[in-house]
Tab-separated table of C-alpha atoms in Angstrom:
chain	number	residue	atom	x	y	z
A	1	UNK	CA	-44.786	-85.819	0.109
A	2	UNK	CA	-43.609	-83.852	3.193
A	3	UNK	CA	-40.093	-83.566	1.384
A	4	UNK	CA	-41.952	-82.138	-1.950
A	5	UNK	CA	-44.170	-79.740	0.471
A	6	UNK	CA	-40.604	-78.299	2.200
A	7	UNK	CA	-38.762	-77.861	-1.080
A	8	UNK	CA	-41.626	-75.896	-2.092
A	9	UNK	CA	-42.173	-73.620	0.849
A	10	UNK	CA	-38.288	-73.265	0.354
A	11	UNK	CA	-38.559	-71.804	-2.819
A	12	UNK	CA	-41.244	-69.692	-2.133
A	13	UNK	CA	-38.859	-68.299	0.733
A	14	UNK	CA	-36.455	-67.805	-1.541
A	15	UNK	CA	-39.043	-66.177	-4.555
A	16	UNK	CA	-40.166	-63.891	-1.647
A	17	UNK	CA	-36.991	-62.881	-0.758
A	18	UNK	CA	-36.195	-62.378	-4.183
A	19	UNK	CA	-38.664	-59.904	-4.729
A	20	UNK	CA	-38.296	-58.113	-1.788
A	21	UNK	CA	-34.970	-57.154	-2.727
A	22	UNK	CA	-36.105	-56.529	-5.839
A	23	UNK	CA	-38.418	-53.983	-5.130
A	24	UNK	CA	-35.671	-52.223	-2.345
A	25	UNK	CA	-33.603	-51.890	-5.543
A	26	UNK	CA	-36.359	-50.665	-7.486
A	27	UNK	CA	-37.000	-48.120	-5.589
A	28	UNK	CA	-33.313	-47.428	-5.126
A	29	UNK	CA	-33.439	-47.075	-8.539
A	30	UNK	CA	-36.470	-45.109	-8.473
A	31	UNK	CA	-34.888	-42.638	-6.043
A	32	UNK	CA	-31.626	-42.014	-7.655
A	33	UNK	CA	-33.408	-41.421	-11.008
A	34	UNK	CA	-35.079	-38.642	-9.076
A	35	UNK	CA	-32.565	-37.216	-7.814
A	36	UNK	CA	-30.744	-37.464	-10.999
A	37	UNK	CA	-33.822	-35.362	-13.207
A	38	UNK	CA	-33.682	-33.178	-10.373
A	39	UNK	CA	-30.009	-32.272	-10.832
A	40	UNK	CA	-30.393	-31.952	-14.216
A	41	UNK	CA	-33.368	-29.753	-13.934
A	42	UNK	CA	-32.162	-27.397	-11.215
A	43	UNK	CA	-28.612	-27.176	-11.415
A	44	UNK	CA	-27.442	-23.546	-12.582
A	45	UNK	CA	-25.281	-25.334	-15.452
A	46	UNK	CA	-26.010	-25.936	-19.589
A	47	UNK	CA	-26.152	-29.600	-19.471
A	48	UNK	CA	-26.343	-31.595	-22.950
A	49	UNK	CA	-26.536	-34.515	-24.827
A	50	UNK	CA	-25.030	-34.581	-28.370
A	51	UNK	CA	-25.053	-36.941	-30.974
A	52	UNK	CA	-24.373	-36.570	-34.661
A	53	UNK	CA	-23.847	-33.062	-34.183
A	54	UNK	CA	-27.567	-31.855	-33.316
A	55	UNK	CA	-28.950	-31.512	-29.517
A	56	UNK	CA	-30.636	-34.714	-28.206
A	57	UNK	CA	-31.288	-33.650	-24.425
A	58	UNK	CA	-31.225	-30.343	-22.852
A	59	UNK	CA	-31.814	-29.150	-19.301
A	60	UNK	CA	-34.206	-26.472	-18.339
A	61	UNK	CA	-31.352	-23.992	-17.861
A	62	UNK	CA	-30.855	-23.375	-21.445
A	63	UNK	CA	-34.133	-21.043	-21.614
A	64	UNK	CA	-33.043	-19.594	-18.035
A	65	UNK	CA	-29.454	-18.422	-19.645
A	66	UNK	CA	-29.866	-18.241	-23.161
A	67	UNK	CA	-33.452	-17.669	-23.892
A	68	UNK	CA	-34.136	-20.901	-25.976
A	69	UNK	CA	-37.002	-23.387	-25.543
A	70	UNK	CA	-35.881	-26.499	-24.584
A	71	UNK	CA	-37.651	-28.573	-26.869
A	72	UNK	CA	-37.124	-26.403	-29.614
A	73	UNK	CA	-33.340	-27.218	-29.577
A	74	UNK	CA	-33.748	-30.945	-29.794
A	75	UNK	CA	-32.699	-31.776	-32.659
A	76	UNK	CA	-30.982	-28.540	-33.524
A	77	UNK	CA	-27.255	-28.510	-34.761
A	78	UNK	CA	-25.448	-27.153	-32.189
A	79	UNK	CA	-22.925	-25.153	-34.072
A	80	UNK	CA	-25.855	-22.811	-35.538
A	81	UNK	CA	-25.720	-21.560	-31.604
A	82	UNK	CA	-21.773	-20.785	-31.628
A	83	UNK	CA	-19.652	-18.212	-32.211
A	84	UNK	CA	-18.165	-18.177	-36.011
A	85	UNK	CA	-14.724	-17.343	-34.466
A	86	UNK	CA	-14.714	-20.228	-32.121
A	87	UNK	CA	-15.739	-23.401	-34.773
A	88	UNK	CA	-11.939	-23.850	-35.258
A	89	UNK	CA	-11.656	-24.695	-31.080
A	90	UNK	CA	-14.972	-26.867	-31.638
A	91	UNK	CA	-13.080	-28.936	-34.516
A	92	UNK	CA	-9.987	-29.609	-32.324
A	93	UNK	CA	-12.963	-30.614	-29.598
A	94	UNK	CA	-14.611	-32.877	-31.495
A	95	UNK	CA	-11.520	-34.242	-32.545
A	96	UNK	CA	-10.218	-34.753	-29.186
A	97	UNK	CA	-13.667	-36.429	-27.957
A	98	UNK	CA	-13.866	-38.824	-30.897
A	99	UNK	CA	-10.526	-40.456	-29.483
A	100	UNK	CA	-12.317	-40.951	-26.567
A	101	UNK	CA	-10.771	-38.601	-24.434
A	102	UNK	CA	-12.311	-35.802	-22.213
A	103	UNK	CA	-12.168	-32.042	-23.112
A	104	UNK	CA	-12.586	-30.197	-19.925
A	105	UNK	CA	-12.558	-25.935	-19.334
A	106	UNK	CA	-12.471	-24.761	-23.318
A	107	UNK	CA	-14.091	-21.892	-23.920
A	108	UNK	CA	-17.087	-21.057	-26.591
A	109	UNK	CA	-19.305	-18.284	-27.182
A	110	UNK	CA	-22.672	-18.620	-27.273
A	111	UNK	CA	-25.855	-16.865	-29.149
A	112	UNK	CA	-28.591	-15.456	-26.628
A	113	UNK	CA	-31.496	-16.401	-29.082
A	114	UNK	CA	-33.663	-12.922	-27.894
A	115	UNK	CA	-30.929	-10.311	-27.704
A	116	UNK	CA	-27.935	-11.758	-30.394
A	117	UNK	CA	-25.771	-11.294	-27.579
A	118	UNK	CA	-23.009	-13.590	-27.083
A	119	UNK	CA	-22.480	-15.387	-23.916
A	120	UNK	CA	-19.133	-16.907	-22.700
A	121	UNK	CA	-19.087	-20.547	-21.884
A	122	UNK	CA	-16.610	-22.892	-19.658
A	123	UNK	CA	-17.633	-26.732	-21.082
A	124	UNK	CA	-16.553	-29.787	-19.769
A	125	UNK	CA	-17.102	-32.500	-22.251
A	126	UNK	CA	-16.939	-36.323	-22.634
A	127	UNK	CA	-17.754	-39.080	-25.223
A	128	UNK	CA	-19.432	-42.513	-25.317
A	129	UNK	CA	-17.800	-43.606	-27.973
A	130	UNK	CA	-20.192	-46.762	-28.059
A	131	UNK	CA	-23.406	-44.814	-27.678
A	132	UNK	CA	-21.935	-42.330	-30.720
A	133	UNK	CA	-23.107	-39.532	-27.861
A	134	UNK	CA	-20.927	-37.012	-26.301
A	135	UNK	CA	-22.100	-35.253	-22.673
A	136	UNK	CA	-21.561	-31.854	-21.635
A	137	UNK	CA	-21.810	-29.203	-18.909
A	138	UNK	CA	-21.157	-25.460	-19.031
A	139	UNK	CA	-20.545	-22.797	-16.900
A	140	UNK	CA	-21.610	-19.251	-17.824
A	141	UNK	CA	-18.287	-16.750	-17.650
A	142	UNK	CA	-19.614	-13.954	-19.194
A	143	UNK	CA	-19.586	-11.617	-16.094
A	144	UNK	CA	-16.168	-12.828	-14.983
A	145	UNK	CA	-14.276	-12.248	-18.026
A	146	UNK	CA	-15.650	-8.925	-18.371
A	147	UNK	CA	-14.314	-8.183	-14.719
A	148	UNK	CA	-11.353	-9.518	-15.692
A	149	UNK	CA	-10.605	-7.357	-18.948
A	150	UNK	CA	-12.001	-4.596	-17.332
A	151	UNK	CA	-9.475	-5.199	-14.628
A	152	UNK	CA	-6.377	-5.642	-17.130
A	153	UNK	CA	-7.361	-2.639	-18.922
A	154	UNK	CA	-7.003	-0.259	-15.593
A	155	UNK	CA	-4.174	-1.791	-14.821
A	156	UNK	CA	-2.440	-1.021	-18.478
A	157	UNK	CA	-4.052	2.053	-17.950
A	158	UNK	CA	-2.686	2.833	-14.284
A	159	UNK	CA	0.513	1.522	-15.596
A	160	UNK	CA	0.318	4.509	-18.503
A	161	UNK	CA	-0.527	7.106	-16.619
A	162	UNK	CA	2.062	6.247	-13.710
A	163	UNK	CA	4.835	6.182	-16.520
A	164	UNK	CA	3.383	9.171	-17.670
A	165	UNK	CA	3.887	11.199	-14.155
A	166	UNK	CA	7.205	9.338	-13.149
A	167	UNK	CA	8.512	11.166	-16.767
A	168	UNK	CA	6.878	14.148	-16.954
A	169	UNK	CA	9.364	16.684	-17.269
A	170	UNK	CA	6.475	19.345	-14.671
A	171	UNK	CA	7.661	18.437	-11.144
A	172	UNK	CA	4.550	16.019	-9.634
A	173	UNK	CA	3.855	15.767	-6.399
A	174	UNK	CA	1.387	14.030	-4.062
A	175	UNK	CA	0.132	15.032	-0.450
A	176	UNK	CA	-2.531	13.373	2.149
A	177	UNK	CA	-5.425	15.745	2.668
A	178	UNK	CA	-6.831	14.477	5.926
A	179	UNK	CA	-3.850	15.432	8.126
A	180	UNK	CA	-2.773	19.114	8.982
A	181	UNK	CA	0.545	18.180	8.046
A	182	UNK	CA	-0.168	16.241	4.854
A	183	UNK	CA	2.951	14.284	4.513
A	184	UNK	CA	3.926	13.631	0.840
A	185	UNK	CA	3.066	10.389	-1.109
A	186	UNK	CA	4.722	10.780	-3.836
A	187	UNK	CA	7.397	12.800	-5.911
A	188	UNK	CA	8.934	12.032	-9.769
A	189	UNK	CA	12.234	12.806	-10.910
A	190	UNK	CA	11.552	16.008	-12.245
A	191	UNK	CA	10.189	17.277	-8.617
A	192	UNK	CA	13.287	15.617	-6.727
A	193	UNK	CA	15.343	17.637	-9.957
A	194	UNK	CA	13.885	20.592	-9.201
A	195	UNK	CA	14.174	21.034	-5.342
A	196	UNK	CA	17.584	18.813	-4.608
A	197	UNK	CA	15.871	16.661	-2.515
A	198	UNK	CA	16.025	12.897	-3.213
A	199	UNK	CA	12.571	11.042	-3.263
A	200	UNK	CA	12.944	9.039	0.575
A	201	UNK	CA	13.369	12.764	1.827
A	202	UNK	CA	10.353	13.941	0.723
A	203	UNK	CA	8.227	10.853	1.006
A	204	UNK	CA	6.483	10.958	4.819
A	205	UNK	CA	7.474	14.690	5.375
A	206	UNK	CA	5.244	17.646	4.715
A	207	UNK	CA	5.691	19.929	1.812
A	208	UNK	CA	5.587	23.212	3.992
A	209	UNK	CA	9.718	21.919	4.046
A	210	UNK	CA	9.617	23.344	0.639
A	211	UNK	CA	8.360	26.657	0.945
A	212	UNK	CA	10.335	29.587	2.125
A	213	UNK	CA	9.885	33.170	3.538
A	214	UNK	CA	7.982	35.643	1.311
A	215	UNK	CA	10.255	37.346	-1.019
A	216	UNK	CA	7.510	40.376	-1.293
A	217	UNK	CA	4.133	41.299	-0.068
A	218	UNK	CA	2.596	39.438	-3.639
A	219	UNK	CA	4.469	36.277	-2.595
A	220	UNK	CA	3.144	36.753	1.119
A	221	UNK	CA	-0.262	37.151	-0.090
A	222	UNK	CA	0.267	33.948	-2.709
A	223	UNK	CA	1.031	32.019	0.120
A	224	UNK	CA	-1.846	32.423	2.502
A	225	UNK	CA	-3.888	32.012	-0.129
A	226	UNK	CA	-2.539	28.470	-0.732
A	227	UNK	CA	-2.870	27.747	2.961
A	228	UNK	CA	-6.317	28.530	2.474
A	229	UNK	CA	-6.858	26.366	-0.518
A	230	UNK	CA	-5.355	23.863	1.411
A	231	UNK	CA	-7.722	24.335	4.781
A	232	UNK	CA	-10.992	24.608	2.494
A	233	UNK	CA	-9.609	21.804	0.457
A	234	UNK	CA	-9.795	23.818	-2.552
A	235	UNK	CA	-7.751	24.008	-6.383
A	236	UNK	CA	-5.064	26.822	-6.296
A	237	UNK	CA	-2.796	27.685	-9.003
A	238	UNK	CA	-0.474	30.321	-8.451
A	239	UNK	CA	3.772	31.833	-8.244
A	240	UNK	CA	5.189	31.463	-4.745
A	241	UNK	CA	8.904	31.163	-3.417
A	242	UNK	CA	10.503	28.106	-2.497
A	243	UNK	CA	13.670	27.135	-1.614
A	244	UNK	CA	15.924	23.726	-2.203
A	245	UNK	CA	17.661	21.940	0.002
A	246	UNK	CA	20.613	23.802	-0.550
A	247	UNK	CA	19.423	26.791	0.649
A	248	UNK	CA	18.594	28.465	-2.907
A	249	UNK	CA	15.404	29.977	-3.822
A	250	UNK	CA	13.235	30.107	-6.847
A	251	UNK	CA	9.734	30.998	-7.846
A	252	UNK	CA	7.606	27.825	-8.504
A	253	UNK	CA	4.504	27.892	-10.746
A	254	UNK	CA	2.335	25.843	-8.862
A	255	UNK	CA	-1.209	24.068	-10.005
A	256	UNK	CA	-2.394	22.532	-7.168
A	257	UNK	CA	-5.976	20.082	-7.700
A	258	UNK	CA	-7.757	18.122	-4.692
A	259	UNK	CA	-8.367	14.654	-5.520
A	260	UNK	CA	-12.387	13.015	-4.470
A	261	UNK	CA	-12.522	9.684	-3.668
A	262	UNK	CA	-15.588	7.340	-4.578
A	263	UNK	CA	-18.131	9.130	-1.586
A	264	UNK	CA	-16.582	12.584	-3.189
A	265	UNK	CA	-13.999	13.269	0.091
A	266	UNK	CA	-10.530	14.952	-0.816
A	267	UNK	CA	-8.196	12.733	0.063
A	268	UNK	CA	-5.200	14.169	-1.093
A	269	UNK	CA	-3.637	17.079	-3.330
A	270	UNK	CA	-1.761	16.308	-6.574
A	271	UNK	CA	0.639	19.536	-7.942
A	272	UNK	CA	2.344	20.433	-10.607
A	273	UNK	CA	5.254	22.496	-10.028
A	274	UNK	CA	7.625	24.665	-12.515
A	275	UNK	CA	10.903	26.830	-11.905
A	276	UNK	CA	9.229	29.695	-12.757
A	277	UNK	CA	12.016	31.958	-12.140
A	278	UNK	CA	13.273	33.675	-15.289
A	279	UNK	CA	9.684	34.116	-16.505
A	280	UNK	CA	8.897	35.696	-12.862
A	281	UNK	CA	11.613	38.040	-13.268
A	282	UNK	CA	10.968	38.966	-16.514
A	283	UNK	CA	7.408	40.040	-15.551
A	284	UNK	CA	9.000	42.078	-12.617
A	285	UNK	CA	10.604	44.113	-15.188
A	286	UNK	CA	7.460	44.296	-17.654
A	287	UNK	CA	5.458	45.510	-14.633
A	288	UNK	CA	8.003	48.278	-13.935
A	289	UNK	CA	8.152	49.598	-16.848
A	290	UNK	CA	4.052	49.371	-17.372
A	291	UNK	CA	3.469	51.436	-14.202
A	292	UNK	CA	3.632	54.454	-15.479
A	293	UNK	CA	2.363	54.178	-19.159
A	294	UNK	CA	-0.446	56.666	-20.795
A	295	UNK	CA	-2.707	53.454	-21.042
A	296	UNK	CA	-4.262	51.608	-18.703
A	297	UNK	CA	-2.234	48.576	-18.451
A	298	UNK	CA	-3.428	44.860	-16.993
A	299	UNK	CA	-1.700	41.087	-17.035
A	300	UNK	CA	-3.807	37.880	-16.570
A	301	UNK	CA	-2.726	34.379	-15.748
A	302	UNK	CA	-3.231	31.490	-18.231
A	303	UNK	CA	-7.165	31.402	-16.835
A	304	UNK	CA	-7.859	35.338	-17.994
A	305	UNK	CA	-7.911	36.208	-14.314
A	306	UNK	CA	-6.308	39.875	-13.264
A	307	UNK	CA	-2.525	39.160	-11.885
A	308	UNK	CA	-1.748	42.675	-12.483
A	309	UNK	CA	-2.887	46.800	-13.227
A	310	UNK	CA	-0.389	49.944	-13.537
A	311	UNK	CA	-1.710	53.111	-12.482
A	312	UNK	CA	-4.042	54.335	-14.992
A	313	UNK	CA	-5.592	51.412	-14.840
A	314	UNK	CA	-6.704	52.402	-11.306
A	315	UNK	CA	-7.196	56.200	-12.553
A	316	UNK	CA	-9.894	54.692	-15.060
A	317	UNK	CA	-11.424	51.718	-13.654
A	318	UNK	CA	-11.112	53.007	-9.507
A	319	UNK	CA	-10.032	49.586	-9.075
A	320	UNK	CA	-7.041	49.563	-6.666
A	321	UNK	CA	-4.864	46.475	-7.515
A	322	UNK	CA	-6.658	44.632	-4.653
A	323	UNK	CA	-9.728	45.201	-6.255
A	324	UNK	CA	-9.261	44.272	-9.634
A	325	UNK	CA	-7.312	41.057	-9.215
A	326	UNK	CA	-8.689	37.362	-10.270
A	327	UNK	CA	-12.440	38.623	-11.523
A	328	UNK	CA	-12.519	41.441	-9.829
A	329	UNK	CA	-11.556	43.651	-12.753
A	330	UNK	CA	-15.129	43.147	-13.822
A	331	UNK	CA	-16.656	45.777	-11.360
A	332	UNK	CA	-14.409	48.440	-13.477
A	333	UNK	CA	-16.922	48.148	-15.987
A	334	UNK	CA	-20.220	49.864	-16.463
A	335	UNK	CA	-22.752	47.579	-15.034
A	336	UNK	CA	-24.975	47.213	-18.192
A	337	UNK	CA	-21.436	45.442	-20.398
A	338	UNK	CA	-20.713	43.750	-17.303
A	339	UNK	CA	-21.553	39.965	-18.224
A	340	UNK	CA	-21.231	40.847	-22.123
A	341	UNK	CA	-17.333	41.589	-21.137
A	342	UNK	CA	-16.979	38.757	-18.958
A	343	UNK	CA	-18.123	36.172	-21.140
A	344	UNK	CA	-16.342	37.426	-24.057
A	345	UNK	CA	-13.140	37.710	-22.213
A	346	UNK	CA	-12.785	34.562	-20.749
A	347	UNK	CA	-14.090	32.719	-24.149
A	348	UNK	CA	-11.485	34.242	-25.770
A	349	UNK	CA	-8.935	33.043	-23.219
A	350	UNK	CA	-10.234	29.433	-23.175
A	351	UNK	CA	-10.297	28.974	-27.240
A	352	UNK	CA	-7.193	30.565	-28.097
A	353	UNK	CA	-5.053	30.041	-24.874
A	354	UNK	CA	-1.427	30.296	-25.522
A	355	UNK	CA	-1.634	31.252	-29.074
A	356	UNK	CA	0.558	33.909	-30.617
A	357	UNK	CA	-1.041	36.349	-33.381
A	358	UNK	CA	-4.741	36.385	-31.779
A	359	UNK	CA	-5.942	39.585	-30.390
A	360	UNK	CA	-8.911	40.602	-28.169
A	361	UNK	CA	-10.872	43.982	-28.948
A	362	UNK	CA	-14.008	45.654	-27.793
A	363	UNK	CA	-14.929	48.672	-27.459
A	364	UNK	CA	-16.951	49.340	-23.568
A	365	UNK	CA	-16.744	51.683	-21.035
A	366	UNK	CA	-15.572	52.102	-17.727
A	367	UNK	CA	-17.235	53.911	-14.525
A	368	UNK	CA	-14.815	54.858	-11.947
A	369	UNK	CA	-17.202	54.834	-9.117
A	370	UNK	CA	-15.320	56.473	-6.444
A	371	UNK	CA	-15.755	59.522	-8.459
A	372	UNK	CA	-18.098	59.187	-11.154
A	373	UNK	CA	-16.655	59.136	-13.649
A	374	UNK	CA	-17.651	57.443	-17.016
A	375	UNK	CA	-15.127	56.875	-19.842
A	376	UNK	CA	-15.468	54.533	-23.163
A	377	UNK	CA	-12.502	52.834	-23.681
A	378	UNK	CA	-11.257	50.539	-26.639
A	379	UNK	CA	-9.350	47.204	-24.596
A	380	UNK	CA	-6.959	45.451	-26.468
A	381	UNK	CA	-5.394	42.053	-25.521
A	382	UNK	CA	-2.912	39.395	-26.892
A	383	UNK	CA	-1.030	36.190	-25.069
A	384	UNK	CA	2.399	38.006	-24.287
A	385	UNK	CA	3.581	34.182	-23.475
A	386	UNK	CA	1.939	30.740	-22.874
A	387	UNK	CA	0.595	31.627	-19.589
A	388	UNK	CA	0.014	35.488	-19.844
A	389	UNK	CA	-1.804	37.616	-21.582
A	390	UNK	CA	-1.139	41.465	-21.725
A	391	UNK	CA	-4.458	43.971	-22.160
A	392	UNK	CA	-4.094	47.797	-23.763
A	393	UNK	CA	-6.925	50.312	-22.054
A	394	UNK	CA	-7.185	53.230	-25.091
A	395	UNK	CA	-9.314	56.473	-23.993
A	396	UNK	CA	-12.104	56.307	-26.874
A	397	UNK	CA	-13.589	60.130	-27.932
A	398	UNK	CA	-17.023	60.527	-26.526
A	399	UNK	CA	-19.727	58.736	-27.965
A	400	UNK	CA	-23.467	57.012	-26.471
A	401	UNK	CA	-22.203	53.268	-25.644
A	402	UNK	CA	-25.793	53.255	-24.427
A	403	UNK	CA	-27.714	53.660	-27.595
C-alpha cells in the first residue's frame, strides 16, 4: 500500500510540475503575443495579410498613411488600391511569391482613399505557400523620391546652365563679394579669349588686373562708378577700358549683377563682358559729328537711360551733360509731362528693344530753367543699333501744350 501511496504522490509531483511549466509557457506565450499585436499595431509600416488576392489582416497604419478604415479593407482586392501602371510589376510579384520565393524592395503606388493621391511604396513580401497566404510590409517613399527627382532635376539643370556659360560666346566671369579684393571664381573660354589670359591666371586673382588707366574723363567717370557698384554691392552695366595681358587695350561692355544667397547676402558678382571696341569708336565719331547739329541731339544705352547730349540739347533742355545723363534728362521737361514722358519712354524701350523700323514720337515741351525759357518740341527716337537708341529734339511753332 505504501508503494501504491509513493507512486502516486510521484505522479502528482510530476502533474504539478507539469503544469507549472505549462503555465510559464503560457504566459510566455501570452507575452510574446503581446508584444507581437503591439508591433503590428504601432509600427510606422503597412503590414498585410493576403490571400486569394483580397486583404485578410491589416494594421492600424493603413488609416494613419492612406486614409482607409481598417476593417473596411478586409476583404477588399488589393489591386483596386494600386496604381494601373504598376499591375504589370504586381504580376511578376505574384509570380515570384507563388514559387515560394521572397520579393523584397519593389516598388508600387498606392491610392490615398481621401485625396486620390498616389503614395509610393517599398514592400517586402513573402508566401506560405501551405497557408495559400502571402505577408507583407511597406515602407512609405513618397517624400524621398520626390527629394530625389527634385535633386536629379537641379543637377540636369546646373549641368545646363554650366554648359550654357562655359559656351557662351559673352565673356563670363565670377568674383567673391565679401573680400575687398574679390578674387575671381570663375572665367569661360570666351573671357580667357577675350583678355589673353588663361583660366589658372585669373582664377584666385582679382579682376582690378584687368582694368587699365582711363582712356578719357567718360571712361574715368565709368570706372568709379563701377567701384561704387562694387562697394554698395550694387548692378552696373556700363563701357570701360581694359587691357590684356599683352599690354593691348579695348573697351569692354560690361553687365555686372550681384548674386543673393538664401538669407538675401551678395556673395559674389557674375559679368558679362564684350569687346566693345569698334562699336565704341564708332559712337566717338557719331558724337562728333552730332555736337554741333541744329537739333537737339541725345543717345541712350540699351535701358533708355541718357549716355549722351550735343549742344543744343543743353541750349533747350539747360541740362549740362552731367545733368541729363541716366534719368536725369527727365528734369529737361516741363514738370506737368514729366512722368507722362518717362513712362512712355522707357515702355517704348523695354517692348521694342533692339528692333529696327520702330520709332518714338511725342510732341512735349521743354523748360530751360536756368533761364526760363519754355519751348515745345516734337522728340523723335529710333534704335540706331542693338544697344542704342538715337533721339531727334525738333523746335515745334508755338502752340498751348497746356490746354
Amino acid at each position: 500500500m505504501s508503494l501504491q501511496n509513493s507512486i502516486i504522490e510521484s505522479q502528482l509531483l510530476k502533474s504539478k510540475s507539469n503544469l507549472d511549466e505549462l503555465r510559464l509557457l503560457s504566459s510566455e506565450v501570452a507575452e510574446t503575443e503581446s508584444r507581437l499585436s503591439a508591433f503590428w499595431s504601432i509600427t510606422p509600416t503597412l503590414k498585410c495579410i493576403v490571400g486569394e488576392g483580397k486583404f485578410i489582416k491589416v494594421n492600424p497604419y493603413w488609416t494613419n498613411l492612406l486614409g482607409y478604415d481598417s476593417d473596411s479593407l478586409i476583404g477588399h482586392p488589393y489591386q483596386e488600391l494600386i496604381h494601373p501602371g504598376d499591375l504589370d510589376i504586381v504580376a511578376q510579384v505574384e509570380n515570384a511569391l507563388a514559387h515560394d520565393k521572397r520579393v523584397t524592395a519593389f516598388l508600387l503606388r498606392f491610392k490615398h482613399n481621401i485625396t486620390g493621391e498616389y503614395h509610393t511604396i517599398e514592400w517586402y513580401a513573402s508566401p506560405n505557400i501551405k497557408a495559400g497566404l502571402i505577408f507583407a510590409s511597406g515602407i512609405d517613399r513618397t517624400t524621398e523620391i520626390a527629394q530625389k527627382e527634385a535633386l536629379e532635376a537641379s543637377v540636369k539643370e546646373i549641368a545646363l546652365l554650366k554648359n550654357a556659360i562655359d559656351n557662351s560666346t559673352n565673356g563670363v566671369i565670377i568674383a567673391e563679394a565679401q573680400t575687398p579684393v574679390r578674387p575671381i571664381v570663375y572665367v569661360n573660354k570666351a573671357f580667357t579669349d577675350l583678355t589673353g589670359y588663361s583660366k589658372e591666371e585669373l582664377v584666385g586673382n582679382s579682376s582690378h588686373m584687368l582694368l587699365s588707366p582711363p582712356v578719357n574723363a567718360e571712361d574715368g567717370l565709368q570706372k568709379q562708378l563701377l567701384s561704387l557698384a562694387l562697394h554698395d554691392q550694387k548692378p552696373f552695366n556700363g563701357i570701360l577700358s581694359n587691357k590684356r595681358k599683352d599690354g593691348s587695350q579695348y573697351m569692354n561692355y560690361l553687365k555686372l549683377t550681384p548674386l543673393k544667397n538664401n538669407t538675401g547676402d551678395v556673395t559674389h558678382f557674375t559679368g558679362s563682358a564684350v569687346d566693345f571696341s569698334e562699336e565704341y569708336a564708332e559712337k566717338a565719331v557719331l558724337k562728333a559729328a552730332l555736337q554741333y547739329s541744329p537739333f537737339g541731339i541725345f543717345l541712350t544705352d540699351i535701358l533708355g537711360d541718357c549716355i549722351y547730349t550735343n549742344t543744343k540739347w543743353e541750349e533747350l533742355s539747360g541740362l549740362t551733360f552731367e545733368e541729363s545723363k541716366g534719368k536725369g534728362w527727365i528734369a529737361g521737361i516741363c514738370s506737368e509731362y514729366q512722368d507722362e514722358i518717362k513712362l512712355a519712354w522707357y515702355s517704348f524701350v523695354l517692348e521694342n528693344r533692339g528692333k529696327s523700323g520702330v520709332t518714338f514720337e511725342v510732341d512735349t515741351c521743354f523748360h530751360n530753367r536756368k533761364l526760363d525759357i519754355i519751348t515745345n518740341v516734337k522728340v523723335r527716337a529710333y534704335f540706331y543699333d542693338t544697344s542704342t537708341t538715337i533721339g531727334y529734339i525738333e523746335i515745334q511753332p508755338s502752340q498751348d501744350l497746356h490746354a
